[in-house]
Amino acid sequence: MMQFMLLFSRQGKLRLQKWYVAHADKVKKKITRELISTILARKPKMCSFLEYKESKIVYKRYASLYFCCAIEQEDNELLTLEIIHRYVELLDKYFGSVCELDIIFNFEKAYFILDELLVGGEIQETSKKNVLKAIAAQDVLQEDETPQGFFEDHGLG
Amino acid sequence: MAPVRGDGMRGLAVFISDIRNCKSKESEVKRMNKELANIRSKFKGDKTLDGYQKKKYVCKLLFIFLLGHDIDFGHMEAVNLLSSNKYSEKQIGYLFISVLVNTNSDLIKLIIQSIKNDLQSRNPIHVNLALQCIANIGSQDMAEAFANEIPKLLVSGDTMDVVKQSAALCLLRLFRTCPDIIPGGEWTSRIIHLLNDHHMGVVTAATSLIDALVKKNPDEYKGCVSLAVSRLSRIFTSSYTDLQDYTYYFVPAPWLSVKLLRLLQNYNPPTEDPGVRGRLNECLETILNKAQEPPKSKKVQHSNAKNAVLFEAINLIIHNDSEPNLLVRACNQLGQFLSNRETNLRYLALESMCHLAQSEFSHEAVKKHQEVVILSMKMEKDVSVRQQAVDLLYAMCDRSNAEEIVQEMLNYLETADYSIREEMVLKVAILAEKYATDFTWYVDVILNLIRIAGDYVSEEVWYRVIQIVINREEVQGYAAKTVFEALQAPACHENMVKVGGYILGEFGNLIAGDSRSAPMVQFKILHSKYHLCSSMTRALLLSTYIKFINLFPEIRGTIQDVFRQDSNIRSADAELQQRASEYLQLSIVASKDVLATVLEEMPSFPERESSILAVLKKKKPGRVPETEVRDSKSPVPNHNNAQTQNHATTNNKISFSNHTSDLLGLSTPPSQQQNSQNTLIDVLGDIYNNQSSSSSSAVNNAKNSDDSRFLFKNNGVLFENEMIQIGVKSEFRQNLGRLGLFYGNKTQVPLTNFQPVLQWPAEEGKKLNVQIKAVDSTLDAGAQIQQMLTAECVDSYADSPSLQLAFRYNGTPQNFTIKLPLTVNKFFEPTEMNAESFFARWKNLGGEKQRAQKVFKAQIPLDLQGAKNKLSGFGMQILESIDPNPDNLVCAGIIHTQSHQVGCLLRLEPNKQAQMFRLTVRASKEQVTTEICNLLVDQF
């Protein structure tokens, strides 16, 4: 079972965090800090797996973003790399060549897509087509709604 | 700006841009605080806030949270969004709650209600949103609220596939919080049969759930094995186009395959059915065959997915450990990976081979790759890969290759990363000891370790080499010669000085015949290091010097001069000062015979498991392979562990020789006296035995909660008031104790809600494990009930457990806390010894942490006989005619714990004029020293 997934930039800024195990905020921050600094210090050709406390860390860099997952001892490292890749593919498909900015400005979408891929730290749907279908169905529901707040956003509300 | 789809929230985008444009942390915080103030006022004031605005503000709060700031409001607004009829608002509400609501929030009831509504929805998208939220929070409340609905959703024929997938994983999450949630009976087979579902996504999700269920209840879910094997073989016989979108980069359903292979690792053997077994082996062979085929794609995703399945298959092969052919093939495959250009594969191959090395079938096959593994240890660029190589070398080591592997590890140690040195030192030390046929080799290895990585050589390692040299006569002369040579180096590690000092002090005479290592030369080389060493090492060297006086009377004068030096006899360090002056006196007053007796060679240490191994196991739980090649497994599934564990505990209970005595402490061999506690003198008389439990005549003098009385006795009245009397009887043997508590109701009415609760922090419970039997909740008028307690001393501890007793008397609640007579001294075994060994031990226990002293006022009048009785009741042996002053009391005892024994010496000196006592305790463990001292202070 995956324990958490972190997305952070080369500058060490956290962009997304999803926790599948309960930790106090202080602990989460500490783990995040430690992992970001450990991983950023590693060289490109190094292996993508680390031991961290009782868990295994699997990470991969895509452009300016690092994707980092913690899994349990019995979990499969290579396939975790491919979960990350599948997630990147989904983001890419949804945003159209995704970049870090997309994830910053549309973090909620990034969460929704992740929730379709993984539930409770386990893979829910491995088919790219099916995940995209589910996300598209959500978007259709949204588009049915009349846009509001236009005036308010322009200070006319 | 980035593209925004659907329901873009402009205000949010503007805010995010603002934050990103902030040039400094300060301006960012300023902008954020402004926004927080704005949102707060909107939430407070504006009752007419519409859903869109709420959504937008909640989203901004989320963003602020993700920046790493704490958010303490907005929860209520988010919960409001849950019941919005606009999907986008509902979705943001759920997101906020998943990320920010903790499980014990007051809002949980409201949230649960909203989720209930959404679960009823006809729209599967809403249902899934609700399920994902449950899985995200996964609290006990949720488990209780949805225990009925979710299993139904999972197996119902009406449920859509997407919902089933979420329901399976949601149920898994709740099961992890609350294992009772899974219904049994007919549900079992319905859940298992999800493995046959036509929808691959459903099967994948269900396999995760079943894996967890099997772990809890393997027998009930045994039916899943054949279904899983069938599913696997269908995947591998299908062409990659069959599975359409579940084929990932030309690999058919890698996620499902890996999960099924994992599921099968829960059983050993996976199945008794030869047909199923055959099909499984076919699958495993297919996977191994496919690994040899040329890749269908150059993309790393293809090879990762393919190898993920391969590694999981190898895990299963290793787990089954029954097919030599498959094991050897797996080993060859991994061997190929060792020189793959992908670092990830090399890392995993080394890790996996580590397990193969422990199977009797593949151990030899693994050894063929020794050279490559040694190269990996030396050449890999990534320290985590080098670490794996070290682990593997450790696991593949046996008698045949030990010398080579140990040598290579020693060579590598010179340049090894600091982060792995300590562990490597332990591994080398263990291998050298374990596989030494010739102990001169062992001695060489350890001295090399100290030379190369002295800073990383822990006490356990150098203690161990000394134990082994002392126990093996054949190596003593060689050891003396080798340390002597090692000490010639101008810069010597302090650990080398310690080992050298100890060994020459014991066996220097064996090489003294050679003029190059004549007594004076030995002494000079050691003493040339003296001034560079810490005081602990100096203290050790002083002991070596006095031993030299015994071994080599001819250099006595030189050594006495050293003792007399101001820096020793007047050292600021009390220990050095004491040793120097006592050794000096000893060398002056003692006759040759006395000296020879006092400074006799150390007796052999009891043979036991190396404590180094224990250290390594502690450092890397779960990662230290037992270097022994394991035997093929018994066919009983999953019971192996429990059995060996039981076995181990019984062993611990009955074996006394397994104790870990530390080298420089005292390790008195267990004396023949048994049941010593039965000879206790009951200082205050055994009141309890002299009366019937219901009579109250003889108990007037029983003091309430005077805990200290029970330091010195095991039976008596522990507590008494007008309602209740509590008596105790106890007996102790080695590290085990049994306590009977007798509750007597002194009143004319029953005591109800009678509830004694043990109070002993869990942390302490690991050191003193106390088990208490339940008692009836009603204690009838005039009746007595008995409650049994057992205690096992695992490690030394302080204080003692308490019993909190609550009951109702005529409807009024009563509550007392009573200390239980379970202080650490109860596990004493009195030890008889003569003056010589007493003083030798006393001196050995001179370390700062090994001694404690207190001076206190005596009870008036000062009662020497009483003190003697008490000490004897305390559990120690009173040693007569050891102290020249007959008034002084001197005692010795051993505290038995499960893991070790702690020797303890004590001296109590009365000062009749001042009506004072001085208490000195010396023990091989600091905690024991202070605890014994604390327990006894002010008691006489």
CSV table of C-alpha atoms in Angstrom, one decimal, chain B residues 29-231:
chain,number,residue,atom,x,y,z
B,29,VAL,CA,3.1,36.0,4.1
B,30,LYS,CA,1.7,39.5,3.9
B,31,ARG,CA,-0.4,38.8,0.8
B,32,MET,CA,-1.6,35.5,2.3
B,33,ASN,CA,-2.6,37.2,5.6
B,34,LYS,CA,-4.6,39.8,3.7
B,35,GLU,CA,-6.4,37.0,1.9
B,36,LEU,CA,-7.0,35.1,5.1
B,37,ALA,CA,-8.5,38.2,6.7
B,38,ASN,CA,-10.7,38.7,3.7
B,39,ILE,CA,-12.0,35.1,3.7
B,40,ARG,CA,-12.6,35.2,7.4
B,41,SER,CA,-14.7,38.3,7.2
B,42,LYS,CA,-16.6,36.9,4.2
B,43,PHE,CA,-17.3,33.7,6.1
B,44,LYS,CA,-18.3,35.6,9.2
B,45,GLY,CA,-20.3,38.5,7.9
B,46,ASP,CA,-21.9,37.7,4.6
B,47,LYS,CA,-24.8,35.4,5.1
B,48,THR,CA,-25.7,35.6,1.5
B,49,LEU,CA,-22.4,34.1,0.3
B,50,ASP,CA,-23.4,31.8,-2.6
B,51,GLY,CA,-22.0,28.4,-3.4
B,52,TYR,CA,-19.6,29.6,-6.0
B,53,GLN,CA,-18.0,32.1,-3.6
B,54,LYS,CA,-17.8,29.5,-0.8
B,55,LYS,CA,-16.1,27.1,-3.2
B,56,LYS,CA,-13.7,29.8,-4.3
B,57,TYR,CA,-12.7,30.7,-0.8
B,58,VAL,CA,-12.4,27.1,0.3
B,59,CYS,CA,-10.1,26.5,-2.6
B,60,LYS,CA,-8.0,29.5,-1.6
B,61,LEU,CA,-7.7,28.1,1.9
B,62,LEU,CA,-6.6,24.8,0.4
B,63,PHE,CA,-4.0,26.5,-1.6
B,64,ILE,CA,-2.7,28.3,1.4
B,65,PHE,CA,-2.6,25.0,3.3
B,66,LEU,CA,-0.6,23.4,0.5
B,67,LEU,CA,1.9,26.2,0.7
B,68,GLY,CA,2.6,24.8,4.1
B,69,HIS,CA,0.6,27.1,6.4
B,70,ASP,CA,-1.9,26.0,9.0
B,71,ILE,CA,-5.6,26.5,8.4
B,72,ASP,CA,-7.9,26.7,11.3
B,73,PHE,CA,-11.2,27.7,9.8
B,74,GLY,CA,-13.4,27.1,6.8
B,75,HIS,CA,-14.3,23.6,7.7
B,76,MET,CA,-18.0,24.4,8.3
B,77,GLU,CA,-18.2,26.1,4.9
B,78,ALA,CA,-16.6,23.1,3.3
B,79,VAL,CA,-19.1,20.8,4.9
B,80,ASN,CA,-21.9,23.0,3.6
B,81,LEU,CA,-20.5,22.5,0.1
B,82,LEU,CA,-21.0,18.8,0.4
B,83,SER,CA,-24.7,19.2,0.2
B,84,SER,CA,-24.6,21.6,-2.8
B,85,ASN,CA,-26.5,20.4,-5.8
B,86,LYS,CA,-23.7,21.6,-8.0
B,87,TYR,CA,-21.1,18.9,-8.6
B,88,SER,CA,-18.1,21.2,-8.8
B,89,GLU,CA,-19.0,22.7,-5.4
B,90,LYS,CA,-19.5,19.3,-3.8
B,91,GLN,CA,-16.3,18.1,-5.2
B,92,ILE,CA,-14.3,21.0,-3.7
B,93,GLY,CA,-16.0,20.4,-0.4
B,94,TYR,CA,-14.9,16.8,-0.5
B,95,LEU,CA,-11.4,17.7,-1.4
B,96,PHE,CA,-11.1,20.1,1.4
B,97,ILE,CA,-12.4,17.5,3.9
B,98,SER,CA,-10.1,14.8,2.6
B,99,VAL,CA,-7.1,17.0,2.9
B,100,LEU,CA,-7.9,19.0,6.0
B,101,VAL,CA,-10.4,17.3,8.3
B,102,ASN,CA,-8.9,15.1,10.9
B,103,THR,CA,-10.7,12.0,12.0
B,104,ASN,CA,-11.9,13.2,15.4
B,105,SER,CA,-13.4,16.4,14.2
B,106,ASP,CA,-16.7,17.5,15.6
B,107,LEU,CA,-17.9,17.8,12.0
B,108,ILE,CA,-17.6,14.2,11.3
B,109,LYS,CA,-21.4,13.6,12.0
B,110,LEU,CA,-22.4,16.2,9.5
B,111,ILE,CA,-19.9,14.8,7.0
B,112,ILE,CA,-21.2,11.3,7.5
B,113,GLN,CA,-24.7,12.5,6.8
B,114,SER,CA,-23.7,14.1,3.5
B,115,ILE,CA,-21.8,11.0,2.5
B,116,LYS,CA,-24.9,8.9,3.2
B,117,ASN,CA,-26.9,11.0,0.9
B,118,ASP,CA,-24.4,10.8,-1.9
B,119,LEU,CA,-24.1,7.1,-1.5
B,120,GLN,CA,-27.8,6.9,-2.3
B,121,SER,CA,-27.4,8.9,-5.4
B,122,ARG,CA,-28.2,7.3,-8.8
B,123,ASN,CA,-25.3,9.1,-10.3
B,124,PRO,CA,-22.2,6.8,-10.0
B,125,ILE,CA,-20.0,9.9,-10.0
B,126,HIS,CA,-21.5,11.1,-6.8
B,127,VAL,CA,-21.3,7.7,-5.2
B,128,ASN,CA,-17.6,7.5,-6.1
B,129,LEU,CA,-16.9,10.9,-4.7
B,130,ALA,CA,-18.5,9.7,-1.4
B,131,LEU,CA,-16.5,6.4,-1.4
B,132,GLN,CA,-13.3,8.2,-2.1
B,133,CYS,CA,-13.9,10.5,0.8
B,134,ILE,CA,-14.6,7.5,3.1
B,135,ALA,CA,-11.4,5.9,1.9
B,136,ASN,CA,-9.4,9.1,2.5
B,137,ILE,CA,-10.6,9.6,6.0
B,138,GLY,CA,-11.2,6.0,7.0
B,139,SER,CA,-12.0,6.6,10.6
B,140,GLN,CA,-13.6,4.4,13.1
B,141,ASP,CA,-16.8,6.5,12.9
B,142,MET,CA,-16.9,5.9,9.2
B,143,ALA,CA,-16.4,2.2,9.5
B,144,GLU,CA,-19.3,2.0,11.9
B,145,ALA,CA,-21.5,4.2,9.8
B,146,PHE,CA,-21.0,2.4,6.5
B,147,ALA,CA,-20.4,-1.2,7.7
B,148,ASN,CA,-23.6,-2.3,6.0
B,149,GLU,CA,-23.7,-0.3,2.9
B,150,ILE,CA,-20.3,-0.8,1.4
B,151,PRO,CA,-20.1,-4.6,1.3
B,152,LYS,CA,-23.5,-4.5,-0.3
B,153,LEU,CA,-22.3,-2.1,-3.0
B,154,LEU,CA,-19.3,-4.3,-3.6
B,155,VAL,CA,-21.1,-7.5,-4.4
B,156,SER,CA,-24.5,-6.3,-5.7
B,157,GLY,CA,-25.3,-7.2,-9.3
B,158,ASP,CA,-26.7,-3.7,-9.8
B,159,THR,CA,-23.6,-1.8,-8.9
B,160,MET,CA,-21.7,-0.3,-11.8
B,161,ASP,CA,-18.1,-1.5,-12.3
B,162,VAL,CA,-16.5,1.9,-11.5
B,163,VAL,CA,-18.4,2.0,-8.2
B,164,LYS,CA,-17.4,-1.6,-7.4
B,165,GLN,CA,-13.7,-0.7,-7.8
B,166,SER,CA,-14.0,2.2,-5.4
B,167,ALA,CA,-16.1,0.2,-3.0
B,168,ALA,CA,-13.5,-2.6,-2.8
B,169,LEU,CA,-10.7,-0.2,-2.0
B,170,CYS,CA,-12.9,1.8,0.4
B,171,LEU,CA,-13.8,-1.4,2.2
B,172,LEU,CA,-10.1,-2.3,2.4
B,173,ARG,CA,-9.4,1.0,4.0
B,174,LEU,CA,-12.1,0.6,6.6
B,175,PHE,CA,-11.0,-3.0,7.2
B,176,ARG,CA,-7.6,-1.7,8.1
B,177,THR,CA,-9.1,0.7,10.6
B,178,CYS,CA,-11.7,-1.8,11.9
B,179,PRO,CA,-11.1,-5.4,11.0
B,180,ASP,CA,-14.6,-6.5,12.2
B,181,ILE,CA,-16.3,-4.7,9.4
B,182,ILE,CA,-16.0,-7.6,6.9
B,183,PRO,CA,-19.1,-9.8,7.1
B,184,GLY,CA,-18.2,-13.5,7.1
B,185,GLY,CA,-20.3,-16.5,5.9
B,186,GLU,CA,-21.6,-16.4,2.4
B,187,TRP,CA,-19.9,-13.0,1.8
B,188,THR,CA,-16.6,-14.8,1.8
B,189,SER,CA,-17.2,-16.7,-1.4
B,190,ARG,CA,-18.9,-13.7,-3.0
B,191,ILE,CA,-15.9,-11.6,-2.3
B,192,ILE,CA,-13.5,-14.3,-3.5
B,193,HIS,CA,-15.4,-14.7,-6.7
B,194,LEU,CA,-14.7,-11.1,-7.6
B,195,LEU,CA,-11.5,-12.5,-8.9
B,196,ASN,CA,-13.6,-13.9,-11.8
B,197,ASP,CA,-15.2,-10.6,-12.6
B,198,HIS,CA,-15.2,-9.7,-16.2
B,199,HIS,CA,-13.9,-6.2,-15.6
B,200,MET,CA,-10.1,-6.1,-15.1
B,201,GLY,CA,-10.4,-2.9,-13.0
B,202,VAL,CA,-12.7,-4.6,-10.6
B,203,VAL,CA,-10.5,-7.7,-10.3
B,204,THR,CA,-7.4,-5.5,-9.6
B,205,ALA,CA,-9.1,-3.6,-6.8
B,206,ALA,CA,-10.7,-6.7,-5.4
B,207,THR,CA,-7.3,-8.5,-5.3
B,208,SER,CA,-5.9,-5.8,-3.0
B,209,LEU,CA,-8.9,-6.3,-0.7
B,210,ILE,CA,-8.6,-10.1,-0.7
B,211,ASP,CA,-4.9,-9.9,0.0
B,212,ALA,CA,-5.6,-8.1,3.2
B,213,LEU,CA,-8.4,-10.4,4.2
B,214,VAL,CA,-6.3,-13.5,3.6
B,215,LYS,CA,-3.6,-12.1,5.8
B,216,LYS,CA,-6.1,-12.0,8.7
B,217,ASN,CA,-7.9,-15.2,8.0
B,218,PRO,CA,-6.0,-17.5,5.6
B,219,ASP,CA,-8.2,-20.5,6.1
B,220,GLU,CA,-11.4,-18.8,5.4
B,221,TYR,CA,-10.2,-17.4,2.1
B,222,LYS,CA,-8.2,-20.4,0.9
B,223,GLY,CA,-10.6,-20.7,-2.0
B,224,CYS,CA,-9.0,-17.7,-3.6
B,225,VAL,CA,-5.8,-19.6,-4.5
B,226,SER,CA,-7.1,-21.6,-7.4
B,227,LEU,CA,-9.0,-18.6,-8.8
B,228,ALA,CA,-5.9,-16.5,-8.6
B,229,VAL,CA,-3.9,-19.1,-10.3
B,230,SER,CA,-6.5,-19.4,-13.1
B,231,ARG,CA,-6.6,-15.7,-13.5
